[in-house]
Amino acid sequence: MGIDLIEAEVRALSVAGGEVVGVALTEGTMVTARAVVLATGTFLGGRIFRGVEREPGGRINERPATVLGEQLRSLQLPMGRLKTGTPPRLDGRTIDWGALEPQPSDSDPWRMSPMSTGPRLPQLACAITRTTNETHDIIRDGLATSPLFGGAIEGNGPRYCPSIEDKVHRFGDRDGHQVFLEPEGLDDHLVYPNGISTSLAVDVQDRLIRSIPGLRAARVAQYGYAVEYDYIDPRALNHQLALSAIPGVFCAGQLNGTTGYEEAAAQGIVAGLNAAALACDLAPMTVDRARGYMGVMIDDLVLQGISEPYRMLTARAEYRLALRADNAEARLSEWASGYDVLTPARLAHIRRRAEMRAAAKSGAIVHVEPDIIREVEEDHRYAPYLQRQAVEIERMRRDGGVKITSDGETLRTVPGLSLEMIERLEQAGPMTLDEASRVRGVTPAALAALWLHSRKRA
Ligand SMILES: Cc1cc2nc3c(=O)[nH]c(=O)nc-3n(C[C@H](O)[C@H](O)[C@H](O)COP(=O)(O)OP(=O)(O)OC[C@H]3O[C@@H](n4cnc5c(N)ncnc54)[C@H](O)[C@@H]3O)c2cc1C
């Protein structure tokens, strides 16, 4: 494959003449490179919080990348702090599964890739439970030592994955919050209680777990915690995820202010391909907003920056009728083959399916794979909307001077505007669509909603 794996800590970027020339490892070795991809996750200046406990760490029991973080700050890169958290892990053998509502896996053997043909792994069921009023009282009593509420954590956390103490504080009227109990693996007793991420003290975590139905006798195998870390303001990057200030450095993942596995993976592809293209003197690769969600995410990141960990939500895309999971292969394959990044086997596979797609479109459906028929049906169903959307986008670009409202009450009546967008617009008070487009964090999807609203009022 031509790939050497080296397991070591990167202490510093090596920079000469303003460009990266490699990395220095902690044990003193230099690795030379024309391009470097940084993907430090939560490790850069990582600090772990739990109750009044504090310790340096990127993840529990793993050291942070302190020296590299200091170097990046000394290079005057725009950086800030964010935080994320995780729930306690439970010993699944101590959970009363019989008392809980089971959540079996999907019966449809759907796979991420149509090229996967091997046997499926056995599927495990999850279960659902809920926090109770007793849980909420325990949490409220525990807030006194919470690093989140005591001000010890400066960084903003992910709006869409709040901690359980945040949920209880912000939505005090609810009598319960749902908790999914997810087994972590086939040969692992650990269970991930999804929905109760927390950095409360360990004794509070023990009590709150035992106040939840089905968990009265549950043993906490690993306590939850919050981790605060450095990120680079993604506006310092271009659409190839290259750092403008230091040619040759690319950044991907949580370092760029995102959170989530898929977000990190998508950026890894873009940063990795572009780093390889630079090193091999090939043309760079960018994904635009109409091509895929990764294009939407990168455009949002590099143009608007972030104020909290960014998650890729479908609502952030203005072309989401075209950006469907079922048409990903047709949408991306030919384009990707133009960058010579597909194996011959994959190319043969997609060309065979392209022929089937063409046959299905022409009405000859015999022997055509069922997922292709579903895709063609969806295309057909959405065709008029897609055409209308294309016209709307074109018109919106032309009509940037259109007057809009920034009055909160009126904004709440605009269909399609999320609470996040309303907050941002209300705060900034833009007068025109063009001004709104420069408000940090306001998405093109929100602009389209504002444009439609103002046209209707006019
Ligand atoms: C506790 C916790 C729970 C989470 N739960 C979920 C979840 O349920 N669902 C979800 O979608 N997302 C979840 N996330 C978010 C998700 O894990 C991250 O957004 C994603 O893994 C980030 O990927 P990454 O490649 O940027 O970084 P990571 O996956 O964190 O990888 C960073 C890697 O870089 C290495 N590294 C860092 N600095 C150096 C250095 N100087 N030298 C050498 N190596 C270095 C680290 O050792 C690590 O292996 C969670 C995150 C945390 C912290």
mmCIF file with all atom_site columns, C-alpha atoms in Angstrom, residues 20 34 85 105 127 183 190 268 284 305 308 327 335-336:
data_model
loop_
_atom_site.group_PDB
_atom_site.id
_atom_site.type_symbol
_atom_site.label_atom_id
_atom_site.label_alt_id
_atom_site.label_comp_id
_atom_site.label_asym_id
_atom_site.label_entity_id
_atom_site.label_seq_id
_atom_site.pdbx_PDB_ins_code
_atom_site.Cartn_x
_atom_site.Cartn_y
_atom_site.Cartn_z
_atom_site.occupancy
_atom_site.B_iso_or_equiv
_atom_site.pdbx_formal_charge
_atom_site.auth_seq_id
_atom_site.auth_comp_id
_atom_site.auth_asym_id
_atom_site.auth_atom_id
_atom_site.pdbx_PDB_model_num
ATOM 1  C CA . VAL A 1 20  ? 5.387   22.917 6.642  1.00 0.00 ? 20  VAL A CA 1
ATOM 2  C CA . ARG A 1 34  ? 5.181   18.155 2.010  1.00 0.00 ? 34  ARG A CA 1
ATOM 3  C CA . GLY A 1 85  ? -18.889 15.237 27.413 1.00 0.00 ? 85  GLY A CA 1
ATOM 4  C CA . SER A 1 105 ? -32.271 -3.651 15.609 1.00 0.00 ? 105 SER A CA 1
ATOM 5  C CA . ALA A 1 127 ? -33.628 -0.738 25.553 1.00 0.00 ? 127 ALA A CA 1
ATOM 6  C CA . PRO A 1 183 ? -24.647 -2.301 24.305 1.00 0.00 ? 183 PRO A CA 1
ATOM 7  C CA . LEU A 1 190 ? -20.351 -2.173 28.765 1.00 0.00 ? 190 LEU A CA 1
ATOM 8  C CA . GLY A 1 268 ? -10.736 13.363 6.951  1.00 0.00 ? 268 GLY A CA 1
ATOM 9  C CA . PRO A 1 284 ? -7.059  20.112 -5.345 1.00 0.00 ? 284 PRO A CA 1
ATOM 10 C CA . GLY A 1 305 ? -16.934 29.816 11.740 1.00 0.00 ? 305 GLY A CA 1
ATOM 11 C CA . GLU A 1 308 ? -20.277 25.865 19.561 1.00 0.00 ? 308 GLU A CA 1
ATOM 12 C CA . ASN A 1 327 ? -28.755 8.716  -4.573 1.00 0.00 ? 327 ASN A CA 1
ATOM 13 C CA . TRP A 1 335 ? -17.337 12.900 -9.895 1.00 0.00 ? 335 TRP A CA 1
ATOM 14 C CA . ALA A 1 336 ? -15.043 10.935 -7.531 1.00 0.00 ? 336 ALA A CA 1
#
